[in-house]
Tab-separated table of N, CA and C in Angstrom:
chain	number	residue	atom	x	y	z
A	239	UNK	N	0.854	-1.159	0.000
A	239	UNK	CA	0.000	0.000	0.000
A	239	UNK	C	0.901	1.223	0.000
A	240	UNK	N	0.586	2.228	-0.807
A	240	UNK	CA	1.350	3.467	-0.802
A	240	UNK	C	0.416	4.627	-1.090
A	241	UNK	N	0.827	5.803	-0.661
A	241	UNK	CA	0.040	7.001	-0.875
A	241	UNK	C	0.752	7.823	-1.928
A	242	UNK	N	0.069	8.131	-3.029
A	242	UNK	CA	0.667	8.853	-4.131
A	242	UNK	C	-0.227	10.029	-4.480
A	243	UNK	N	0.147	11.219	-4.062
A	243	UNK	CA	-0.628	12.401	-4.392
A	243	UNK	C	-2.042	12.365	-3.843
A	244	UNK	N	-2.226	11.760	-2.692
A	244	UNK	CA	-3.552	11.700	-2.098
A	244	UNK	C	-4.360	10.485	-2.502
A	245	UNK	N	-3.853	9.692	-3.441
A	245	UNK	CA	-4.562	8.495	-3.867
A	245	UNK	C	-3.894	7.272	-3.262
A	246	UNK	N	-4.686	6.354	-2.796
A	246	UNK	CA	-4.173	5.130	-2.196
A	246	UNK	C	-3.967	4.096	-3.285
A	247	UNK	N	-2.764	3.566	-3.402
A	247	UNK	CA	-2.479	2.515	-4.377
A	247	UNK	C	-2.310	1.207	-3.625
A	248	UNK	N	-3.050	0.207	-4.033
A	248	UNK	CA	-2.925	-1.111	-3.423
A	248	UNK	C	-2.165	-2.025	-4.366
A	249	UNK	N	-1.242	-2.749	-3.814
A	249	UNK	CA	-0.493	-3.751	-4.569
A	249	UNK	C	-0.699	-5.092	-3.884
A	250	UNK	N	-0.588	-6.183	-4.635
A	250	UNK	CA	-0.740	-7.474	-3.967
A	250	UNK	C	0.269	-7.588	-2.833
A	251	UNK	N	-0.197	-8.058	-1.695
A	251	UNK	CA	0.678	-8.208	-0.544
A	251	UNK	C	1.704	-9.307	-0.792
A	252	UNK	N	1.264	-10.371	-1.429
A	252	UNK	CA	2.150	-11.500	-1.682
A	252	UNK	C	1.389	-12.540	-2.490
A	253	UNK	N	2.118	-13.450	-3.089
A	253	UNK	CA	1.466	-14.627	-3.647
A	253	UNK	C	1.061	-15.477	-2.462
A	254	UNK	N	-0.139	-15.987	-2.472
A	254	UNK	CA	-0.673	-16.580	-1.256
A	254	UNK	C	-1.191	-17.979	-1.475
A	255	UNK	N	-1.252	-18.698	-0.389
A	255	UNK	CA	-1.964	-19.967	-0.375
A	255	UNK	C	-3.447	-19.635	-0.374
A	256	UNK	N	-4.258	-20.409	-1.061
A	256	UNK	CA	-5.693	-20.125	-1.077
A	256	UNK	C	-6.303	-20.327	0.302
A	257	UNK	N	-7.468	-19.737	0.541
A	257	UNK	CA	-8.155	-19.940	1.808
A	257	UNK	C	-8.423	-21.425	2.048
A	258	UNK	N	-8.586	-21.789	3.292
A	258	UNK	CA	-8.841	-23.181	3.675
A	258	UNK	C	-10.072	-23.695	2.945
A	259	UNK	N	-9.980	-24.877	2.375
A	259	UNK	CA	-11.107	-25.491	1.684
A	259	UNK	C	-11.198	-25.147	0.211
A	260	UNK	N	-10.256	-24.345	-0.303
A	260	UNK	CA	-10.271	-23.949	-1.713
A	260	UNK	C	-9.044	-24.555	-2.385
A	261	UNK	N	-9.267	-25.206	-3.499
A	261	UNK	CA	-8.179	-25.881	-4.207
A	261	UNK	C	-7.619	-24.989	-5.308
A	262	UNK	N	-6.396	-25.272	-5.720
A	262	UNK	CA	-5.818	-24.620	-6.882
A	262	UNK	C	-4.744	-23.612	-6.542
A	263	UNK	N	-4.048	-23.160	-7.595
A	263	UNK	CA	-2.965	-22.201	-7.441
A	263	UNK	C	-3.376	-20.875	-8.061
A	264	UNK	N	-2.489	-19.919	-8.015
A	264	UNK	CA	-2.722	-18.641	-8.661
A	264	UNK	C	-3.422	-17.605	-7.800
A	265	UNK	N	-3.515	-17.847	-6.515
A	265	UNK	CA	-4.150	-16.888	-5.612
A	265	UNK	C	-3.176	-15.765	-5.282
A	266	UNK	N	-3.684	-14.548	-5.121
A	266	UNK	CA	-2.877	-13.439	-4.618
A	266	UNK	C	-3.608	-12.829	-3.433
A	267	UNK	N	-2.842	-12.300	-2.496
A	267	UNK	CA	-3.404	-11.704	-1.284
A	267	UNK	C	-3.365	-10.187	-1.419
A	268	UNK	N	-4.487	-9.527	-1.157
A	268	UNK	CA	-4.596	-8.075	-1.270
A	268	UNK	C	-5.011	-7.488	0.073
A	269	UNK	N	-4.361	-6.398	0.501
A	269	UNK	CA	-4.770	-5.767	1.751
A	269	UNK	C	-6.110	-5.058	1.577
A	270	UNK	N	-6.933	-5.125	2.594
A	270	UNK	CA	-8.212	-4.410	2.629
A	270	UNK	C	-8.196	-3.562	3.899
A	271	UNK	N	-7.526	-2.391	3.835
A	271	UNK	CA	-7.334	-1.602	5.048
A	271	UNK	C	-8.645	-1.035	5.587
A	272	UNK	N	-8.702	-0.947	6.898
A	272	UNK	CA	-9.870	-0.344	7.549
A	272	UNK	C	-9.719	1.172	7.534
A	273	UNK	N	-10.855	1.861	7.552
A	273	UNK	CA	-10.833	3.321	7.646
A	273	UNK	C	-11.908	3.766	8.614
A	274	UNK	N	-11.691	4.932	9.175
A	274	UNK	CA	-12.647	5.541	10.085
A	274	UNK	C	-13.111	6.845	9.456
A	275	UNK	N	-14.417	6.944	9.160
A	275	UNK	CA	-14.960	8.183	8.605
A	275	UNK	C	-15.075	9.212	9.718
A	276	UNK	N	-14.358	10.314	9.573
A	276	UNK	CA	-14.441	11.405	10.532
A	276	UNK	C	-15.574	12.349	10.157
A	277	UNK	N	-15.857	12.426	8.870
A	277	UNK	CA	-16.948	13.254	8.363
A	277	UNK	C	-17.387	12.656	7.028
A	278	UNK	N	-18.685	12.574	6.813
A	278	UNK	CA	-19.219	12.048	5.559
A	278	UNK	C	-20.493	12.800	5.228
A	279	UNK	N	-20.492	13.486	4.088
A	279	UNK	CA	-21.662	14.249	3.645
A	279	UNK	C	-22.068	13.814	2.256
A	280	UNK	N	-23.357	13.695	2.035
A	280	UNK	CA	-23.894	13.494	0.691
A	280	UNK	C	-24.107	14.885	0.114
A	281	UNK	N	-23.421	15.186	-0.996
A	281	UNK	CA	-23.476	16.533	-1.559
A	281	UNK	C	-24.229	16.593	-2.878
A	282	UNK	N	-24.737	15.468	-3.346
A	282	UNK	CA	-25.494	15.462	-4.589
A	282	UNK	C	-25.739	14.045	-5.059
A	283	UNK	N	-26.326	13.965	-6.238
A	283	UNK	CA	-26.607	12.659	-6.836
A	283	UNK	C	-26.250	12.726	-8.317
A	284	UNK	N	-25.566	11.688	-8.790
A	284	UNK	CA	-25.194	11.619	-10.197
A	284	UNK	C	-26.381	11.150	-11.019
A	285	UNK	N	-26.260	11.279	-12.330
A	285	UNK	CA	-27.335	10.868	-13.241
A	285	UNK	C	-27.607	9.365	-13.160
A	286	UNK	N	-26.583	8.575	-12.792
A	286	UNK	CA	-26.767	7.122	-12.696
A	286	UNK	C	-27.307	6.675	-11.341
A	287	UNK	N	-27.637	7.628	-10.465
A	287	UNK	CA	-28.239	7.290	-9.179
A	287	UNK	C	-27.265	7.213	-8.016
A	288	UNK	N	-25.971	7.142	-8.296
A	288	UNK	CA	-24.988	7.107	-7.216
A	288	UNK	C	-24.895	8.475	-6.550
A	289	UNK	N	-24.560	8.489	-5.274
A	289	UNK	CA	-24.424	9.741	-4.533
A	289	UNK	C	-23.026	10.325	-4.697
A	290	UNK	N	-22.955	11.637	-4.703
A	290	UNK	CA	-21.685	12.345	-4.638
A	290	UNK	C	-21.375	12.551	-3.164
A	291	UNK	N	-20.166	12.203	-2.763
A	291	UNK	CA	-19.802	12.253	-1.353
A	291	UNK	C	-18.651	13.209	-1.115
A	292	UNK	N	-18.658	13.800	0.061
A	292	UNK	CA	-17.530	14.567	0.564
A	292	UNK	C	-17.154	13.903	1.882
A	293	UNK	N	-15.908	13.517	2.015
A	293	UNK	CA	-15.533	12.754	3.199
A	293	UNK	C	-14.150	13.134	3.707
A	294	UNK	N	-13.977	12.959	4.981
A	294	UNK	CA	-12.674	13.031	5.632
A	294	UNK	C	-12.538	11.722	6.389
A	295	UNK	N	-11.471	10.977	6.110
A	295	UNK	CA	-11.309	9.698	6.799
A	295	UNK	C	-9.861	9.477	7.179
A	296	UNK	N	-9.674	8.540	8.070
A	296	UNK	CA	-8.349	8.155	8.554
A	296	UNK	C	-8.170	6.664	8.333
A	297	UNK	N	-7.095	6.291	7.629
A	297	UNK	CA	-6.777	4.870	7.486
A	297	UNK	C	-6.245	4.350	8.814
A	298	UNK	N	-6.619	3.130	9.138
A	298	UNK	CA	-6.199	2.512	10.389
A	298	UNK	C	-5.175	1.422	10.117
A	299	UNK	N	-4.338	1.150	11.081
A	299	UNK	CA	-3.383	0.042	10.971
A	299	UNK	C	-4.082	-1.251	11.348
A	300	UNK	N	-5.130	-1.542	10.634
A	300	UNK	CA	-5.961	-2.703	10.907
A	300	UNK	C	-6.735	-3.007	9.639
A	301	UNK	N	-7.129	-4.214	9.438
A	301	UNK	CA	-7.909	-4.548	8.256
A	301	UNK	C	-7.912	-6.038	8.008
A	302	UNK	N	-8.299	-6.399	6.808
A	302	UNK	CA	-8.382	-7.791	6.404
A	302	UNK	C	-7.455	-8.031	5.225
A	303	UNK	N	-7.352	-9.274	4.848
A	303	UNK	CA	-6.660	-9.660	3.625
A	303	UNK	C	-7.672	-10.367	2.737
A	304	UNK	N	-7.762	-9.924	1.490
A	304	UNK	CA	-8.683	-10.512	0.522
A	304	UNK	C	-7.857	-11.353	-0.447
A	305	UNK	N	-8.281	-12.588	-0.675
A	305	UNK	CA	-7.581	-13.499	-1.581
A	305	UNK	C	-8.357	-13.575	-2.894
A	306	UNK	N	-7.655	-13.326	-4.010
A	306	UNK	CA	-8.286	-13.295	-5.329
A	306	UNK	C	-7.559	-14.222	-6.294
A	307	UNK	N	-8.335	-14.734	-7.244
A	307	UNK	CA	-7.765	-15.541	-8.326
A	307	UNK	C	-8.642	-15.338	-9.554
A	308	UNK	N	-8.011	-15.101	-10.699
A	308	UNK	CA	-8.760	-14.938	-11.950
A	308	UNK	C	-9.289	-16.290	-12.405
A	309	UNK	N	-10.504	-16.275	-12.926
A	309	UNK	CA	-11.128	-17.488	-13.459
A	309	UNK	C	-11.161	-17.391	-14.978
A	310	UNK	N	-11.113	-18.508	-15.643
A	310	UNK	CA	-11.147	-18.530	-17.098
A	310	UNK	C	-12.547	-18.528	-17.683
A	311	UNK	N	-13.566	-18.772	-16.855
A	311	UNK	CA	-14.932	-18.880	-17.375
A	311	UNK	C	-15.753	-17.599	-17.216
A	312	UNK	N	-15.141	-16.523	-16.688
A	312	UNK	CA	-15.842	-15.255	-16.564
A	312	UNK	C	-16.788	-15.156	-15.376
A	313	UNK	N	-16.921	-16.220	-14.597
A	313	UNK	CA	-17.816	-16.203	-13.440
A	313	UNK	C	-17.131	-15.550	-12.247
A	314	UNK	N	-17.945	-15.010	-11.344
A	314	UNK	CA	-17.465	-14.482	-10.073
A	314	UNK	C	-18.014	-15.386	-8.985
A	315	UNK	N	-17.124	-15.965	-8.188
A	315	UNK	CA	-17.521	-16.875	-7.121
A	315	UNK	C	-16.946	-16.353	-5.815
A	316	UNK	N	-17.794	-16.210	-4.817
A	316	UNK	CA	-17.345	-15.763	-3.501
A	316	UNK	C	-17.196	-16.980	-2.600
A	317	UNK	N	-16.025	-17.077	-1.978
A	317	UNK	CA	-15.750	-18.163	-1.044
A	317	UNK	C	-15.389	-17.520	0.279
A	318	UNK	N	-16.073	-17.874	1.334
A	318	UNK	CA	-15.721	-17.324	2.640
A	318	UNK	C	-15.283	-18.459	3.547
A	319	UNK	N	-14.428	-18.130	4.468
A	319	UNK	CA	-13.918	-19.136	5.388
A	319	UNK	C	-13.358	-18.473	6.619
A	320	UNK	N	-12.776	-19.289	7.464
A	320	UNK	CA	-12.220	-18.731	8.696
A	320	UNK	C	-10.735	-18.538	8.588
């Protein structure tokens, strides 16, 4: 993770073993840092229905790790475990 001009860039943390109960290779581990919203305002709505936000937040030294692997069939499958 690095901060570049106010934008947070995430890089794979490492090549990883897949979560327990999941077979196969090619998994990568990505940091999912926690943040604390100090201020959050809805300042408008876009034409597509999404809200325009104004926020002040603080990244925390805490979070999760998300494990991802590309599939060849175009499907998205969520696997959760402990």
